[in-house]
mmCIF file of N, CA, C and O in Angstrom:
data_model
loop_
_atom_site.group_PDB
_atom_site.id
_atom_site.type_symbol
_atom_site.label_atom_id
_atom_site.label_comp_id
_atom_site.label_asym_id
_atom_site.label_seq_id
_atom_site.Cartn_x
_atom_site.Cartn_y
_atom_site.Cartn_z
ATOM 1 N N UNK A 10 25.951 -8.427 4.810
ATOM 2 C CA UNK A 10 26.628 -9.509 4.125
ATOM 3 C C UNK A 10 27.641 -10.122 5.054
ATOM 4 O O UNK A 10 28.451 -9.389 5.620
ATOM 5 N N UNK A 11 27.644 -11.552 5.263
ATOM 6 C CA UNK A 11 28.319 -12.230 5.703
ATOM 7 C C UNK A 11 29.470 -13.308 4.928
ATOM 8 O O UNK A 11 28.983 -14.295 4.377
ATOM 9 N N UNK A 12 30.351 -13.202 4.900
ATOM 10 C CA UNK A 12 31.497 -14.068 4.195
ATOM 11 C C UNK A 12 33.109 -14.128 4.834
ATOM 12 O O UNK A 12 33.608 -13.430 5.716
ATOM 13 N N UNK A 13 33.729 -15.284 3.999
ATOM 14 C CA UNK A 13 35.125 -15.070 4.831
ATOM 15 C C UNK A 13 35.695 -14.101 4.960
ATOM 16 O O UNK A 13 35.035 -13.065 5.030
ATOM 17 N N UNK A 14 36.925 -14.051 5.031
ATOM 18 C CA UNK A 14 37.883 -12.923 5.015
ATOM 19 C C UNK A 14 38.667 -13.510 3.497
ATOM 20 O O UNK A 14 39.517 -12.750 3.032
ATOM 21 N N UNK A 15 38.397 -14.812 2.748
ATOM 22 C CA UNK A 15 39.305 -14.916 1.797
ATOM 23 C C UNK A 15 38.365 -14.466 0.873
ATOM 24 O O UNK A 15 38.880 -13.904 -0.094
ATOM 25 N N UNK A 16 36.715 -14.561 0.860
ATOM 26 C CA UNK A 16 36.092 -14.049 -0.406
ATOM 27 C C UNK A 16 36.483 -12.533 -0.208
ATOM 28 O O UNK A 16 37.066 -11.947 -1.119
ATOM 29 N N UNK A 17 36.177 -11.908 0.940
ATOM 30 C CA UNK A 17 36.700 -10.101 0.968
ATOM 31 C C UNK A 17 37.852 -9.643 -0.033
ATOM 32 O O UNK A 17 37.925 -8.856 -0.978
ATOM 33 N N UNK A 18 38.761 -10.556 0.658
ATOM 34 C CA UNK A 18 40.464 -10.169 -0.168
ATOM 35 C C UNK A 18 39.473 -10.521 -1.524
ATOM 36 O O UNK A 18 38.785 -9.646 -2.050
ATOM 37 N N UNK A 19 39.503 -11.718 -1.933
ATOM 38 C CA UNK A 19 39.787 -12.250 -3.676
ATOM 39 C C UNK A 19 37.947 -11.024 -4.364
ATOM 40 O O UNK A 19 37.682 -10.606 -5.491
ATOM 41 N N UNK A 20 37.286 -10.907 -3.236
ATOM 42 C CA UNK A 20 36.193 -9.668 -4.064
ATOM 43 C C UNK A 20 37.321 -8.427 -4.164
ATOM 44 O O UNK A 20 37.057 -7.696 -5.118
ATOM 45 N N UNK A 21 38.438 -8.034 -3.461
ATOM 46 C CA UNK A 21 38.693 -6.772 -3.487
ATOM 47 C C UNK A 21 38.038 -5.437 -2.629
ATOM 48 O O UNK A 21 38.124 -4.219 -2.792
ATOM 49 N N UNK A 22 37.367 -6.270 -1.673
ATOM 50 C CA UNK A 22 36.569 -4.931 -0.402
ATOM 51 C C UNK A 22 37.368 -4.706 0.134
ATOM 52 O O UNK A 22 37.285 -3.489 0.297
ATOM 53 N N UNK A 23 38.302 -5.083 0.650
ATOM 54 C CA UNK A 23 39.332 -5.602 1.691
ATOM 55 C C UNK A 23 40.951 -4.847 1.103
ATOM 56 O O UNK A 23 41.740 -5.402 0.338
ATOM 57 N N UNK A 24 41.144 -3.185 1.847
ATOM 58 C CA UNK A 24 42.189 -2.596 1.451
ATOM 59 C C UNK A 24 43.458 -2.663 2.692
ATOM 60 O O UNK A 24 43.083 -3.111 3.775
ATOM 61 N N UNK A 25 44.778 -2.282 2.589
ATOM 62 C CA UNK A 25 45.435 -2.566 3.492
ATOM 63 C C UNK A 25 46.567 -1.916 3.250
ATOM 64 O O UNK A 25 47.425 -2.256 2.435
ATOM 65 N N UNK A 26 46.590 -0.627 4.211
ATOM 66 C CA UNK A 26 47.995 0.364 3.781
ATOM 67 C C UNK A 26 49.008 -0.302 4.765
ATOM 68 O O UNK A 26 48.743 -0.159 5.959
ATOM 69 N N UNK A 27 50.173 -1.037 4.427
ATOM 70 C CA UNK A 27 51.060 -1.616 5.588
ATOM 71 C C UNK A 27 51.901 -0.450 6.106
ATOM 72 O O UNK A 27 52.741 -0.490 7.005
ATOM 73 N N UNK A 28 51.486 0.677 5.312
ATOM 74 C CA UNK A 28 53.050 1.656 5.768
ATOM 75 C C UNK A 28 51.540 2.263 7.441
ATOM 76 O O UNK A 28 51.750 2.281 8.654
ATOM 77 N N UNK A 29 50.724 2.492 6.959
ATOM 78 C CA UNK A 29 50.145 2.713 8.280
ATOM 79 C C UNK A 29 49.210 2.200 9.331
ATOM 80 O O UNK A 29 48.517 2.715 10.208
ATOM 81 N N UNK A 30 49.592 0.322 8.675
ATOM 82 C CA UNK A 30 48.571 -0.521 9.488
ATOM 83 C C UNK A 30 47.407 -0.294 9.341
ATOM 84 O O UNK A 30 46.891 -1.159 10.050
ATOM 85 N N UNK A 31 46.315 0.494 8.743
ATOM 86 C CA UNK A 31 45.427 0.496 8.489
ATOM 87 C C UNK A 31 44.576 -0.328 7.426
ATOM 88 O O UNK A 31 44.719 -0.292 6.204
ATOM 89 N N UNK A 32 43.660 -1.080 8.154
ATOM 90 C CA UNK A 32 42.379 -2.126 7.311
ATOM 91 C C UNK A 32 41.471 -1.311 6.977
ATOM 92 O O UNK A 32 41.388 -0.220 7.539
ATOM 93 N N UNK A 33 40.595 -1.700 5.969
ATOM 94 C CA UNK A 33 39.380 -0.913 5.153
ATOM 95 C C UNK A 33 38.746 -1.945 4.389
ATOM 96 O O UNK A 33 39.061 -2.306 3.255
ATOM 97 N N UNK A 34 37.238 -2.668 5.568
ATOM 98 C CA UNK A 34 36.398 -3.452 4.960
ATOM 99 C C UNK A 34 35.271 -2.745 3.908
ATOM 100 O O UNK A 34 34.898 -1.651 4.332
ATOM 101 N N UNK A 35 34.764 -3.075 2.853
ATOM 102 C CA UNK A 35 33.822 -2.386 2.118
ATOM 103 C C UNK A 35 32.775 -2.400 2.797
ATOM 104 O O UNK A 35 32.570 -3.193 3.716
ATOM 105 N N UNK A 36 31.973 -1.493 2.405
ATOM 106 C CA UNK A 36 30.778 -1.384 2.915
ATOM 107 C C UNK A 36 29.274 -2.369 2.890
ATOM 108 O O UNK A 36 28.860 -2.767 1.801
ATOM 109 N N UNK A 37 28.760 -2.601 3.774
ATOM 110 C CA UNK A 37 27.937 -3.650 4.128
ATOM 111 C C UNK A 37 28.320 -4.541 4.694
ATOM 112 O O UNK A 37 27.286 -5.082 5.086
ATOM 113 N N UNK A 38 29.602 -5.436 5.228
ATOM 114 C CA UNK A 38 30.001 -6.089 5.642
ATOM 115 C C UNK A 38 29.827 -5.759 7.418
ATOM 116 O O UNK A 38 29.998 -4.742 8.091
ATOM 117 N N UNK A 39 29.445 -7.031 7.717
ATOM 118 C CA UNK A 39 29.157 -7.338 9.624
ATOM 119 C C UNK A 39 30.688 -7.998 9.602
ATOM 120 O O UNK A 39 31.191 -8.732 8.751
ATOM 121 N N UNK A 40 31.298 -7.430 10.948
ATOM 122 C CA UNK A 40 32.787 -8.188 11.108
ATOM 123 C C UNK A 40 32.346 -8.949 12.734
ATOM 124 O O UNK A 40 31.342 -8.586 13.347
ATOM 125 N N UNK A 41 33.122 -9.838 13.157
ATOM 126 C CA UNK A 41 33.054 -10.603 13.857
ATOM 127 C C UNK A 41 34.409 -11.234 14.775
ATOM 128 O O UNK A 41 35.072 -12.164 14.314
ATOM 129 N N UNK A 42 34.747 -10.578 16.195
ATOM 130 C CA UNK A 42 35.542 -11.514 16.613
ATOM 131 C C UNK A 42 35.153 -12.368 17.714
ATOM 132 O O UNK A 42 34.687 -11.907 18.755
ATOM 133 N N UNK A 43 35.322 -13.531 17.522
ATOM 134 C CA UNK A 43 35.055 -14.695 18.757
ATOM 135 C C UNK A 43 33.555 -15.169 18.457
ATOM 136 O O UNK A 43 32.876 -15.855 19.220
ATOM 137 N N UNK A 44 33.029 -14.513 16.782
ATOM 138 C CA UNK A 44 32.176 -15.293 16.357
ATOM 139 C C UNK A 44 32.235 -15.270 14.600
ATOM 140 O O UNK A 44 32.869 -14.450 13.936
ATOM 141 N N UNK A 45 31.425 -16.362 14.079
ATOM 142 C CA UNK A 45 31.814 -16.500 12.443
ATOM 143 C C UNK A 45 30.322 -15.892 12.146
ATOM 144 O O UNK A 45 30.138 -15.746 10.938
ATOM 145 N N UNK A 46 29.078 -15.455 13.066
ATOM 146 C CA UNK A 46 28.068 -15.229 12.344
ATOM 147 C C UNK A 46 28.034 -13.856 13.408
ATOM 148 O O UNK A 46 27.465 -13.832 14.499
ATOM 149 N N UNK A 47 28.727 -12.844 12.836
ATOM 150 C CA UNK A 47 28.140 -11.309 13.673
ATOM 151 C C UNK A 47 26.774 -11.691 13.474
ATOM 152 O O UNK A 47 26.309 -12.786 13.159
ATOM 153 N N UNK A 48 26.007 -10.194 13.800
ATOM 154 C CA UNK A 48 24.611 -9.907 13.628
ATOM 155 C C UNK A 48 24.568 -9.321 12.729
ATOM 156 O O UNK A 48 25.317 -8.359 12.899
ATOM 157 N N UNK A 49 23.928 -9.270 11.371
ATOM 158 C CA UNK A 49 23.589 -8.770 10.456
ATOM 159 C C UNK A 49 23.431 -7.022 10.318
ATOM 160 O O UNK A 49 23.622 -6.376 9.288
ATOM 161 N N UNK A 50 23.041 -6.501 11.616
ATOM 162 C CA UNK A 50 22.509 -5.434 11.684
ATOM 163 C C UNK A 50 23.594 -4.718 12.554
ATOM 164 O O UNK A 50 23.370 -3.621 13.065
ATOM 165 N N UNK A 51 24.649 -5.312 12.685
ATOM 166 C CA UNK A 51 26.239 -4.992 13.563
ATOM 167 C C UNK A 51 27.541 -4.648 12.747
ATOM 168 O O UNK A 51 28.153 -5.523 12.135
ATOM 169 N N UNK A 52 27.973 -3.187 12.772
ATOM 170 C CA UNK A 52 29.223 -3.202 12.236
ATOM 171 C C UNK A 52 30.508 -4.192 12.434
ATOM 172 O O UNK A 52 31.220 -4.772 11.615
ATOM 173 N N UNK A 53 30.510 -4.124 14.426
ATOM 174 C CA UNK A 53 31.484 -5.201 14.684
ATOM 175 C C UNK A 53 30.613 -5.496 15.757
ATOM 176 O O UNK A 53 29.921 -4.696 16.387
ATOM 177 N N UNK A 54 30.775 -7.481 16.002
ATOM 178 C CA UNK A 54 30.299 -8.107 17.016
ATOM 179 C C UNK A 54 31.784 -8.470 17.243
ATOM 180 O O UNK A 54 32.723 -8.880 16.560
ATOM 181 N N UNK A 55 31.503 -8.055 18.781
ATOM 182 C CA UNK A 55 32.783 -8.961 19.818
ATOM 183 C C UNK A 55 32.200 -10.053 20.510
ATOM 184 O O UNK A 55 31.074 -9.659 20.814
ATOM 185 N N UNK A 56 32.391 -11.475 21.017
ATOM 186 C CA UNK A 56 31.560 -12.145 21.608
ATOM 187 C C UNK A 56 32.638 -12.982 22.388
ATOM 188 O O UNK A 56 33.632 -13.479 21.859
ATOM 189 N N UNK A 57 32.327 -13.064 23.631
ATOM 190 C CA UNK A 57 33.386 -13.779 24.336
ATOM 191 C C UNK A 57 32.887 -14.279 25.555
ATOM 192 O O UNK A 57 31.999 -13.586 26.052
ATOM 193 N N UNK A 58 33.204 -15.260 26.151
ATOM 194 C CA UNK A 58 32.463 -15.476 27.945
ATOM 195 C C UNK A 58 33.954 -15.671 28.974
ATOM 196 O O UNK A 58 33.982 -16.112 30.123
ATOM 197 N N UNK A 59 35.143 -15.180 28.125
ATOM 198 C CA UNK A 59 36.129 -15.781 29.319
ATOM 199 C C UNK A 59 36.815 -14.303 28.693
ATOM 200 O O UNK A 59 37.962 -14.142 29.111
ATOM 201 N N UNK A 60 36.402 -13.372 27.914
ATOM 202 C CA UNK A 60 37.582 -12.249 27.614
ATOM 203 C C UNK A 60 36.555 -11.137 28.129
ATOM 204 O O UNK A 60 35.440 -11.273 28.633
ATOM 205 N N UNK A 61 37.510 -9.666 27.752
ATOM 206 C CA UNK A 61 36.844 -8.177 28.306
ATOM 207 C C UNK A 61 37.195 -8.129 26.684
ATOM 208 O O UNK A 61 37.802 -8.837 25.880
ATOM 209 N N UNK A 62 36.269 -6.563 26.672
ATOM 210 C CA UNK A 62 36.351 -5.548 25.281
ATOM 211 C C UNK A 62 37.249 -4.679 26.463
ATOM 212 O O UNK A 62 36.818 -4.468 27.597
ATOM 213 N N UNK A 63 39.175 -4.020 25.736
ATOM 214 C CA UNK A 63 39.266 -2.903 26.516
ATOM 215 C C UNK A 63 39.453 -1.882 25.722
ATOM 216 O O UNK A 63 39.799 -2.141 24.569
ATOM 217 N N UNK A 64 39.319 -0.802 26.026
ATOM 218 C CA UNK A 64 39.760 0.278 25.111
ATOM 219 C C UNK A 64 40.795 0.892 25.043
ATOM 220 O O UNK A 64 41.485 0.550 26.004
ATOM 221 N N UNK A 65 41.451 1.835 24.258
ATOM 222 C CA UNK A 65 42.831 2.367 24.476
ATOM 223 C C UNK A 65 43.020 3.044 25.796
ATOM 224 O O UNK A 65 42.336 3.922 26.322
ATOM 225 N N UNK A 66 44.293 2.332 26.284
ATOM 226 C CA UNK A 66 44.561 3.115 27.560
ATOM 227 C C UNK A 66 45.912 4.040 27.289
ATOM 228 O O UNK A 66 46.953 3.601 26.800
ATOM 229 N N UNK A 67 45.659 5.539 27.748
ATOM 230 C CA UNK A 67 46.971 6.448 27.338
ATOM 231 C C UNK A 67 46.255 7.318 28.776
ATOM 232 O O UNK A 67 45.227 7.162 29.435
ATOM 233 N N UNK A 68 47.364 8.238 28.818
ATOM 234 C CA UNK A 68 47.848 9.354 29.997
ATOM 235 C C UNK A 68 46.807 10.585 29.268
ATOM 236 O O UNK A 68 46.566 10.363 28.081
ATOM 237 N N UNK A 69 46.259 11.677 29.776
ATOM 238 C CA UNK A 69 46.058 12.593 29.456
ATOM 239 C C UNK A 69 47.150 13.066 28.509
ATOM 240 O O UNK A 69 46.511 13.240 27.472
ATOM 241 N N UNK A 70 48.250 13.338 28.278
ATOM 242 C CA UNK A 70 49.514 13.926 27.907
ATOM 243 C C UNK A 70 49.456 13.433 26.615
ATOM 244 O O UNK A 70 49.659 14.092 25.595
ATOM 245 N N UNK A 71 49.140 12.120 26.691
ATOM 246 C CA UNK A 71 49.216 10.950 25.552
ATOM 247 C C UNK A 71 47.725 11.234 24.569
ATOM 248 O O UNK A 71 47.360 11.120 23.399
ATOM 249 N N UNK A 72 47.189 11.661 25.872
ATOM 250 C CA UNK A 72 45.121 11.985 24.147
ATOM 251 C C UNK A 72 45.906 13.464 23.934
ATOM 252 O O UNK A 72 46.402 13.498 22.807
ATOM 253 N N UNK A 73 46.123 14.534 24.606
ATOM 254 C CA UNK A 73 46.317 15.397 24.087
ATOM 255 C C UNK A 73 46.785 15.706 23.300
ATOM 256 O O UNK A 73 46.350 16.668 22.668
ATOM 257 N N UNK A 74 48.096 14.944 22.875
ATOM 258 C CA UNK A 74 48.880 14.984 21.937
ATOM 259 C C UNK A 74 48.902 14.404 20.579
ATOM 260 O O UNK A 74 49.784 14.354 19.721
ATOM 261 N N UNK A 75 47.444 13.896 20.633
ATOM 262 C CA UNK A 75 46.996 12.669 19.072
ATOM 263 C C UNK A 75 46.662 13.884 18.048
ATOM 264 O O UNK A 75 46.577 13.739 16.829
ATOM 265 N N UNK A 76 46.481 15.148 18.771
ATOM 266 C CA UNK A 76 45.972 15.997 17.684
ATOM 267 C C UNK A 76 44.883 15.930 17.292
ATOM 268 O O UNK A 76 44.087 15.837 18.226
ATOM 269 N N UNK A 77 44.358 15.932 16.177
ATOM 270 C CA UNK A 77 42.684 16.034 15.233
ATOM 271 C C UNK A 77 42.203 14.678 15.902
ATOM 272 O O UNK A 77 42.722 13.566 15.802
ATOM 273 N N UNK A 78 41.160 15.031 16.556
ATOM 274 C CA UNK A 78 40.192 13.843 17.436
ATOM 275 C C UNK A 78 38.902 13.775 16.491
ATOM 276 O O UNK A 78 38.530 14.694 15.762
ATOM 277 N N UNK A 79 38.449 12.860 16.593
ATOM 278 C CA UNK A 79 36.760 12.788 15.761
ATOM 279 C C UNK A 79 35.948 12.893 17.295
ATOM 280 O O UNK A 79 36.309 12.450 18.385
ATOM 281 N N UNK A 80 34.727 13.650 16.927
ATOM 282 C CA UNK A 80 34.034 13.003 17.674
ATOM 283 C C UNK A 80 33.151 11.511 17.963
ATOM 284 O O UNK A 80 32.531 10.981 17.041
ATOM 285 N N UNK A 81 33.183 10.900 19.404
ATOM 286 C CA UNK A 81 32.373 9.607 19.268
ATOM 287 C C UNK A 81 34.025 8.747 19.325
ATOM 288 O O UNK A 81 34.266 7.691 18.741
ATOM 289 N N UNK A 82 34.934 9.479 20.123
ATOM 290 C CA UNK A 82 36.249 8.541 20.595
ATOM 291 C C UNK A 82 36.009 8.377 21.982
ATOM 292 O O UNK A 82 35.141 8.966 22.625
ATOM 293 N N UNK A 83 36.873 7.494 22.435
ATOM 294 C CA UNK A 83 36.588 6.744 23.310
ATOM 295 C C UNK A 83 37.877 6.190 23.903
ATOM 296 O O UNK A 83 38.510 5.296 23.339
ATOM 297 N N UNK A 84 38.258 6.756 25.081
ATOM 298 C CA UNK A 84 39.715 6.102 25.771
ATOM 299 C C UNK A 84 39.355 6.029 27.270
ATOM 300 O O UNK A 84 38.509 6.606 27.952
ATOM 301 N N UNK A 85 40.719 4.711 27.646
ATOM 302 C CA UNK A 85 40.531 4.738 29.284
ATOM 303 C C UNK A 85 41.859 5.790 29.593
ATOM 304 O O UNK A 85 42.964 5.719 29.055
ATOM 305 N N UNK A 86 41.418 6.766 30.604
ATOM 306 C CA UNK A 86 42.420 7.918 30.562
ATOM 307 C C UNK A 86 43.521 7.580 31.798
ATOM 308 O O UNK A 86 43.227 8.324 32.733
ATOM 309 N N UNK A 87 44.360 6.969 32.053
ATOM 310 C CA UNK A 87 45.083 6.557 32.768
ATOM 311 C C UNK A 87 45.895 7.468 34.031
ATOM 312 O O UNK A 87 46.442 6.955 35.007
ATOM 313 N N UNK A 88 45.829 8.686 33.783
ATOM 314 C CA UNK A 88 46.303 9.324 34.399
ATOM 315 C C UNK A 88 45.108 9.743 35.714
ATOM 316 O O UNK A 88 45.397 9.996 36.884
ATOM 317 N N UNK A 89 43.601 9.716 35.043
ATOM 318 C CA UNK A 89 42.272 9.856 36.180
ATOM 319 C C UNK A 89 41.708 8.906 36.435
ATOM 320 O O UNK A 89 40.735 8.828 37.184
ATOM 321 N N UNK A 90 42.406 7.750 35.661
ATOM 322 C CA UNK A 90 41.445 6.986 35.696
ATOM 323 C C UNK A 90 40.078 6.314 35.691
ATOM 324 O O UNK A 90 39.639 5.448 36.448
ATOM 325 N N UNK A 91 39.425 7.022 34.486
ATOM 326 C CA UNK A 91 38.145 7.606 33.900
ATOM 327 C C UNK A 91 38.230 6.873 32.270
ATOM 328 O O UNK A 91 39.078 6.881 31.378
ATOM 329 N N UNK A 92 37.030 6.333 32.420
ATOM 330 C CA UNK A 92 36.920 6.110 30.796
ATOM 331 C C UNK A 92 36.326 7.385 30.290
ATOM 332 O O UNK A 92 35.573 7.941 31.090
ATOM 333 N N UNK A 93 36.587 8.255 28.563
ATOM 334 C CA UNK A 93 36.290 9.583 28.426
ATOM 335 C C UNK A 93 35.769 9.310 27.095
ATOM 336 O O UNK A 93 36.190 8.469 26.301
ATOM 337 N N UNK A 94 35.046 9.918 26.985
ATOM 338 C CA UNK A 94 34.567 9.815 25.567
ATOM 339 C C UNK A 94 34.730 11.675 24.950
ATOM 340 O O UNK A 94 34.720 12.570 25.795
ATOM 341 N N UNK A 95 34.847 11.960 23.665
ATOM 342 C CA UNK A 95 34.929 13.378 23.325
ATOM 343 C C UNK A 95 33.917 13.506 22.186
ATOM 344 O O UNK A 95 33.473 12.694 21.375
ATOM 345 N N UNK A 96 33.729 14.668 22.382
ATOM 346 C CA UNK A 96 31.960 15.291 22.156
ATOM 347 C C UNK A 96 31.782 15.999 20.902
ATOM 348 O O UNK A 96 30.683 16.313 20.444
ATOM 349 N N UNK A 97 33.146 16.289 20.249
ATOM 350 C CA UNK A 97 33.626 17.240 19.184
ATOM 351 C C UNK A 97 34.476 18.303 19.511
ATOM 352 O O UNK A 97 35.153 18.924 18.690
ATOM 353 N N UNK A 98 34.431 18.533 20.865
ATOM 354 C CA UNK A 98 35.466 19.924 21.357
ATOM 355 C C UNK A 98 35.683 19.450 22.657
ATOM 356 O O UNK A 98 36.815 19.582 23.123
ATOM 357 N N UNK A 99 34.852 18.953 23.291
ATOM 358 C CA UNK A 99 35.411 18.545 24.696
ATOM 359 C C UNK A 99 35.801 17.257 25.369
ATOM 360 O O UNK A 99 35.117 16.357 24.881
ATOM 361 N N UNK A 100 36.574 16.827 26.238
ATOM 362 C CA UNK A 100 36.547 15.194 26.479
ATOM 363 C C UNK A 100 35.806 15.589 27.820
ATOM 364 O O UNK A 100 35.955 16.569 28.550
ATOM 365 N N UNK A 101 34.877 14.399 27.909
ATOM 366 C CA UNK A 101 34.168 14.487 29.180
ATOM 367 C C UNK A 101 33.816 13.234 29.730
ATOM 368 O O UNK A 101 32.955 12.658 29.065
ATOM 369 N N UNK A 102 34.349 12.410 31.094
ATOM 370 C CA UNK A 102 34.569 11.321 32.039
ATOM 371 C C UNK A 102 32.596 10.754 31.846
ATOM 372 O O UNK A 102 31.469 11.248 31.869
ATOM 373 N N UNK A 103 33.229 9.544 31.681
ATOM 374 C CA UNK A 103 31.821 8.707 32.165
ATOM 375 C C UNK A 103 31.435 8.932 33.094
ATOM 376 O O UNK A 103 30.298 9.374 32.928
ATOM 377 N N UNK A 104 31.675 8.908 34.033
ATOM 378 C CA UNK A 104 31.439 8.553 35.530
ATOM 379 C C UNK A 104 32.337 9.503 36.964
ATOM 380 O O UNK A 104 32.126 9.194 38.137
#
């Protein structure tokens, strides 16, 4: 499903805790930045020809300390300078 962001709010998919900045689109919704028609079959489309996608950049000191990690995260590790992704128990360097 594709629609604004004002039908989201006025349907009520669209939750928003301000005490912890956290958004919560309902389910089925394609989100879209730097386009108004994601791909249907896309949680989020980014689309850009003059920007980067970057990811969080922190220190080793700084992931270690986030506590409860999910697996399928994803940081640029600043201190190795390694993008890392973590596996469920381990963080392990792209490259």
């Amino acid at each position: 499903r594709i629609v604004t962001a004002a039908a989201i709010v006025s349907n009520g998919d669209v939750t928003l805790n301000g005490d912890n900045n956290i958004l919560g689109i309902g389910t089925g919704y394609s989100v879209g930045v730097g386009t108004q028609t994601p791909a249907a079959d896309a949680i989020l489309e980014l689309k850009s020809i003059d920007k980067f996608f970057i990811v969080t950049r922190m220190t080793t000191a700084q992931r270690d300390g986030v506590g409860s990690t999910t697996a399928g995260a994803i940081i640029f590790n600043t201190t190795d300078s390694k993008h890392q992704g973590y596996d469920g128990s381990t963080w392990n360097d792209f490259y």
